[in-house]
PDB file of C-alpha atoms in Angstrom:
ATOM      1  CA  MET A  24     -78.748 -39.362 -39.445  1.00 50.00           C
ATOM      2  CA  LYS A  25     -81.583 -41.998 -40.148  1.00 59.00           C
ATOM      3  CA  ARG A  26     -84.686 -40.653 -39.762  1.00 80.00           C
ATOM      4  CA  TYR A  27     -87.544 -42.467 -37.696  1.00 82.00           C
ATOM      5  CA  VAL A  28     -91.258 -41.759 -38.685  1.00 82.00           C
ATOM      6  CA  VAL A  29     -93.435 -42.230 -35.710  1.00 81.00           C
ATOM      7  CA  THR A  30     -97.414 -43.156 -36.646  1.00 80.00           C
ATOM      8  CA  LEU A  31     -99.604 -43.912 -33.663  1.00 83.00           C
ATOM      9  CA  ASP A  32    -103.282 -45.585 -34.050  1.00 81.00           C
ATOM     10  CA  GLN A  33    -105.878 -43.601 -32.221  1.00 82.00           C
ATOM     11  CA  SER A  34    -105.734 -46.724 -29.167  1.00 85.00           C
ATOM     12  CA  GLU A  35    -101.665 -45.532 -28.879  1.00 85.00           C
ATOM     13  CA  ARG A  36    -102.432 -41.889 -29.410  1.00 82.00           C
ATOM     14  CA  SER A  37    -105.795 -42.473 -26.063  1.00 84.00           C
ATOM     15  CA  ASP A  38    -103.573 -44.237 -23.582  1.00 85.00           C
ATOM     16  CA  LEU A  39    -100.407 -42.220 -24.212  1.00 84.00           C
ATOM     17  CA  GLY A  40    -102.982 -38.923 -24.105  1.00 85.00           C
ATOM     18  CA  GLU A  41    -103.975 -40.392 -20.427  1.00 86.00           C
ATOM     19  CA  MET A  42    -100.730 -41.194 -19.185  1.00 85.00           C
ATOM     20  CA  THR A  43     -99.842 -37.780 -19.586  1.00 85.00           C
ATOM     21  CA  ARG A  44    -102.960 -36.483 -17.718  1.00 86.00           C
ATOM     22  CA  LYS A  45    -103.612 -38.632 -15.619  1.00 83.00           C
ATOM     23  CA  GLY A  46    -102.481 -41.223 -12.432  1.00 76.00           C
ATOM     24  CA  SER A  47     -98.746 -41.217 -11.293  1.00 81.00           C
ATOM     25  CA  HIS A  48     -96.048 -42.701 -13.856  1.00 82.00           C
ATOM     26  CA  ALA A  49     -92.365 -42.227 -14.085  1.00 81.00           C
ATOM     27  CA  SER A  50     -91.303 -38.595 -14.970  1.00 83.00           C
ATOM     28  CA  GLN A  51     -89.167 -39.899 -17.711  1.00 85.00           C
ATOM     29  CA  LYS A  52     -92.222 -42.272 -18.936  1.00 87.00           C
ATOM     30  CA  VAL A  53     -94.225 -39.026 -18.986  1.00 88.00           C
ATOM     31  CA  ILE A  54     -91.885 -36.770 -21.019  1.00 89.00           C
ATOM     32  CA  ASN A  55     -91.246 -39.766 -23.732  1.00 89.00           C
ATOM     33  CA  ALA A  56     -95.316 -40.193 -23.831  1.00 88.00           C
ATOM     34  CA  LEU A  57     -95.121 -36.489 -24.755  1.00 88.00           C
ATOM     35  CA  ILE A  58     -92.260 -36.772 -26.998  1.00 88.00           C
ATOM     36  CA  LEU A  59     -94.297 -39.578 -29.263  1.00 87.00           C
ATOM     37  CA  LEU A  60     -97.549 -37.576 -28.883  1.00 85.00           C
ATOM     38  CA  ASN A  61     -95.682 -34.484 -30.160  1.00 86.00           C
ATOM     39  CA  CYS A  62     -94.093 -36.559 -33.084  1.00 84.00           C
ATOM     40  CA  ASP A  63     -96.795 -38.635 -34.429  1.00 78.00           C
ATOM     41  CA  ALA A  64     -97.300 -38.654 -38.472  1.00 76.00           C
ATOM     42  CA  GLY A  65    -100.625 -40.459 -38.042  1.00 70.00           C
ATOM     43  CA  LYS A  66    -103.612 -39.236 -39.195  1.00 71.00           C
ATOM     44  CA  PHE A  67    -105.038 -38.930 -35.940  1.00 69.00           C
ATOM     45  CA  ASN A  68    -102.533 -36.022 -34.782  1.00 69.00           C
ATOM     46  CA  GLU A  69    -103.672 -32.378 -36.091  1.00 69.00           C
ATOM     47  CA  ARG A  70    -100.424 -30.956 -35.927  1.00 73.00           C
ATOM     48  CA  GLN A  71     -97.008 -32.350 -35.950  1.00 73.00           C
ATOM     49  CA  THR A  72     -94.407 -30.542 -34.024  1.00 76.00           C
ATOM     50  CA  THR A  73     -90.333 -30.363 -35.144  1.00 80.00           C
ATOM     51  CA  GLY A  74     -88.188 -32.610 -33.109  1.00 78.00           C
ATOM     52  CA  GLU A  75     -86.321 -29.552 -32.823  1.00 83.00           C
ATOM     53  CA  SER A  76     -89.390 -27.593 -30.847  1.00 85.00           C
ATOM     54  CA  ILE A  77     -90.395 -30.753 -28.890  1.00 85.00           C
ATOM     55  CA  ALA A  78     -86.961 -31.005 -27.424  1.00 86.00           C
ATOM     56  CA  GLY A  79     -87.002 -27.093 -26.706  1.00 87.00           C
ATOM     57  CA  ILE A  80     -90.590 -27.097 -25.185  1.00 86.00           C
ATOM     58  CA  LEU A  81     -90.157 -30.394 -23.056  1.00 87.00           C
ATOM     59  CA  ARG A  82     -86.317 -29.319 -22.105  1.00 90.00           C
ATOM     60  CA  VAL A  83     -84.466 -32.483 -23.852  1.00 90.00           C
ATOM     61  CA  SER A  84     -81.822 -32.965 -25.974  1.00 90.00           C
ATOM     62  CA  LEU A  85     -82.778 -33.339 -29.533  1.00 89.00           C
ATOM     63  CA  ARG A  86     -81.407 -36.544 -29.325  1.00 91.00           C
ATOM     64  CA  LYS A  87     -83.421 -37.811 -26.636  1.00 89.00           C
ATOM     65  CA  VAL A  88     -86.233 -37.117 -28.845  1.00 88.00           C
ATOM     66  CA  ASP A  89     -84.297 -39.497 -31.490  1.00 90.00           C
ATOM     67  CA  ARG A  90     -83.613 -42.143 -29.407  1.00 88.00           C
ATOM     68  CA  VAL A  91     -87.647 -42.099 -28.353  1.00 89.00           C
ATOM     69  CA  LYS A  92     -88.127 -42.064 -31.749  1.00 88.00           C
ATOM     70  CA  LYS A  93     -85.724 -45.094 -32.863  1.00 88.00           C
ATOM     71  CA  ARG A  94     -86.751 -47.456 -30.048  1.00 88.00           C
ATOM     72  CA  PHE A  95     -90.437 -46.685 -30.621  1.00 86.00           C
ATOM     73  CA  VAL A  96     -89.925 -47.689 -34.704  1.00 87.00           C
ATOM     74  CA  GLU A  97     -87.743 -50.634 -33.817  1.00 87.00           C
ATOM     75  CA  GLU A  98     -88.772 -52.049 -30.643  1.00 85.00           C
ATOM     76  CA  GLY A  99     -92.501 -50.917 -30.019  1.00 84.00           C
ATOM     77  CA  LEU A 100     -94.433 -48.557 -27.651  1.00 83.00           C
ATOM     78  CA  GLU A 101     -93.536 -50.308 -24.574  1.00 84.00           C
ATOM     79  CA  ALA A 102     -89.726 -50.146 -25.065  1.00 82.00           C
ATOM     80  CA  ALA A 103     -89.979 -46.590 -26.230  1.00 82.00           C
ATOM     81  CA  LEU A 104     -91.666 -45.792 -23.253  1.00 84.00           C
ATOM     82  CA  GLY A 105     -89.433 -47.838 -20.468  1.00 81.00           C
ATOM     83  CA  GLY A 106     -86.196 -46.387 -21.583  1.00 63.00           C
ATOM     84  CA  ARG A 107     -83.394 -49.365 -21.389  1.00 62.00           C
ATOM     85  CA  GLN A 108     -84.959 -51.539 -18.736  1.00 60.00           C
ATOM     86  CA  GLY A 109     -83.670 -55.238 -19.187  1.00 57.00           C
ATOM     87  CA  LYS A 110     -81.011 -54.591 -21.671  1.00 63.00           C
ATOM     88  CA  ARG A 111     -78.137 -55.533 -19.561  1.00 68.00           C
ATOM     89  CA  PRO A 112     -76.791 -59.100 -19.841  1.00 72.00           C
ATOM     90  CA  THR A 113     -76.751 -61.444 -17.293  1.00 75.00           C
ATOM     91  CA  TYR A 114     -73.265 -63.209 -16.272  1.00 76.00           C
ATOM     92  CA  LEU A 115     -72.794 -66.078 -14.486  1.00 78.00           C
ATOM     93  CA  ARG A 116     -71.171 -65.854 -11.299  1.00 78.00           C
ATOM     94  CA  LYS A 117     -67.351 -67.460 -11.836  1.00 79.00           C
ATOM     95  CA  ALA A 118     -67.128 -67.244  -7.406  1.00 81.00           C
ATOM     96  CA  ASP A 119     -69.403 -69.900  -6.486  1.00 85.00           C
ATOM     97  CA  GLY A 120     -68.755 -70.860  -2.377  1.00 87.00           C
ATOM     98  CA  GLU A 121     -66.192 -74.150  -3.294  1.00 91.00           C
ATOM     99  CA  PHE A 122     -64.350 -71.711  -5.364  1.00 91.00           C
ATOM    100  CA  GLU A 123     -64.461 -69.129  -2.772  1.00 92.00           C
ATOM    101  CA  ALA A 124     -63.523 -71.438  -0.314  1.00 92.00           C
ATOM    102  CA  ARG A 125     -60.404 -72.600  -2.112  1.00 93.00           C
ATOM    103  CA  LEU A 126     -59.413 -68.993  -2.732  1.00 92.00           C
ATOM    104  CA  VAL A 127     -58.979 -68.561   0.800  1.00 92.00           C
ATOM    105  CA  ALA A 128     -57.083 -71.612   1.385  1.00 93.00           C
ATOM    106  CA  LEU A 129     -54.553 -70.818  -1.313  1.00 93.00           C
ATOM    107  CA  SER A 130     -54.274 -67.287   0.041  1.00 92.00           C
ATOM    108  CA  CYS A 131     -53.527 -68.585   3.319  1.00 92.00           C
ATOM    109  CA  THR A 132     -50.500 -70.987   1.798  1.00 93.00           C
ATOM    110  CA  ALA A 133     -46.917 -69.380   1.365  1.00 94.00           C
ATOM    111  CA  PRO A 134     -46.698 -67.285  -1.251  1.00 93.00           C
ATOM    112  CA  PRO A 135     -44.264 -68.250  -4.187  1.00 92.00           C
ATOM    113  CA  SER A 136     -40.692 -68.281  -4.173  1.00 92.00           C
ATOM    114  CA  GLY A 137     -39.529 -64.957  -5.366  1.00 93.00           C
ATOM    115  CA  HIS A 138     -43.013 -63.055  -3.409  1.00 93.00           C
ATOM    116  CA  ALA A 139     -42.801 -61.976  -0.235  1.00 94.00           C
ATOM    117  CA  GLN A 140     -46.845 -62.246   0.013  1.00 94.00           C
ATOM    118  CA  TRP A 141     -49.141 -63.429  -2.395  1.00 94.00           C
ATOM    119  CA  SER A 142     -50.738 -60.259  -5.015  1.00 95.00           C
ATOM    120  CA  LEU A 143     -54.304 -60.273  -6.148  1.00 95.00           C
ATOM    121  CA  ARG A 144     -52.939 -61.441  -9.820  1.00 95.00           C
ATOM    122  CA  LEU A 145     -50.837 -63.889  -8.794  1.00 95.00           C
ATOM    123  CA  LEU A 146     -53.818 -64.991  -6.596  1.00 95.00           C
ATOM    124  CA  ALA A 147     -55.856 -64.894  -9.575  1.00 95.00           C
ATOM    125  CA  ASP A 148     -53.352 -66.641 -12.155  1.00 95.00           C
ATOM    126  CA  ARG A 149     -52.626 -69.569  -9.779  1.00 95.00           C
ATOM    127  CA  ALA A 150     -55.821 -70.057  -9.037  1.00 94.00           C
ATOM    128  CA  VAL A 151     -56.231 -70.982 -12.989  1.00 94.00           C
ATOM    129  CA  GLU A 152     -53.031 -72.964 -13.122  1.00 95.00           C
ATOM    130  CA  LEU A 153     -54.261 -75.321 -10.372  1.00 93.00           C
ATOM    131  CA  GLY A 154     -57.709 -75.218 -11.957  1.00 92.00           C
ATOM    132  CA  TYR A 155     -59.838 -73.763 -10.222  1.00 91.00           C
ATOM    133  CA  VAL A 156     -61.787 -71.688 -13.195  1.00 91.00           C
ATOM    134  CA  GLU A 157     -61.151 -71.290 -16.196  1.00 91.00           C
ATOM    135  CA  SER A 158     -60.645 -67.647 -15.913  1.00 92.00           C
ATOM    136  CA  ILE A 159     -60.808 -64.916 -13.498  1.00 92.00           C
ATOM    137  CA  SER A 160     -59.707 -61.579 -12.798  1.00 92.00           C
ATOM    138  CA  TYR A 161     -57.632 -60.166  -9.841  1.00 93.00           C
ATOM    139  CA  GLU A 162     -60.986 -57.687  -9.213  1.00 93.00           C
ATOM    140  CA  THR A 163     -62.956 -60.722  -8.614  1.00 92.00           C
ATOM    141  CA  VAL A 164     -60.304 -62.083  -6.112  1.00 92.00           C
ATOM    142  CA  ARG A 165     -60.476 -58.874  -4.485  1.00 93.00           C
ATOM    143  CA  ARG A 166     -64.056 -59.146  -3.746  1.00 91.00           C
ATOM    144  CA  VAL A 167     -64.091 -62.792  -2.685  1.00 90.00           C
ATOM    145  CA  LEU A 168     -61.167 -62.083  -0.057  1.00 91.00           C
ATOM    146  CA  LYS A 169     -62.873 -58.737   0.927  1.00 90.00           C
ATOM    147  CA  LYS A 170     -66.489 -60.672   1.317  1.00 85.00           C
ATOM    148  CA  THR A 171     -64.920 -63.223   3.793  1.00 79.00           C
ATOM    149  CA  ASN A 172     -62.709 -60.647   5.695  1.00 76.00           C
ATOM    150  CA  SER A 173     -59.272 -62.380   4.416  1.00 70.00           C
ATOM    151  CA  SER A 174     -56.051 -60.486   3.677  1.00 66.00           C
ATOM    152  CA  LEU A 175     -53.016 -60.543   2.113  1.00 67.00           C
ATOM    153  CA  GLY A 176     -50.962 -59.767   4.631  1.00 60.00           C
ATOM    154  CA  ASP A 177     -48.085 -62.036   6.961  1.00 55.00           C
ATOM    155  CA  GLY A 178     -51.252 -62.783   9.081  1.00 52.00           C
ATOM    156  CA  SER A 179     -50.635 -59.689  11.366  1.00 50.00           C
ATOM    157  CA  ALA A 180     -53.579 -57.486   9.637  1.00 47.00           C
ATOM    158  CA  GLY A 181     -57.137 -58.042  10.086  1.00 44.00           C
TER     159      GLY A 181
END
């Protein structure tokens, strides 16, 4: 495993120390600050502690200690304290209002020959065939129909 060396300057140490002593901060942020303070290999730290002892004292896994150190070295102090906020990719919605209306209208039509009723997969495939969208999952079709209170039955179910 790659070893990450945390080196804090005096201002970073004082900020982290203040965070652990004063104010109200999220518990994970305080734990991450304590991990960084104890792992510091800089000249301003009187005693450096091993990852195993930090994990034991703070009652966290050694893996967490390594992750915090890695984030500090690769992404900086704020990323190491904050965790993983903002890492999820943003996806564009495929189901806009026009598509939803077309899908509901399609689900109200007669099902294809050989089928007694529409299935979610059939609706998804037909929407792609008709060019409503480039691709769509049956789960998105389910969410759209649920949102509009539509059902795939014979009209007797509500």
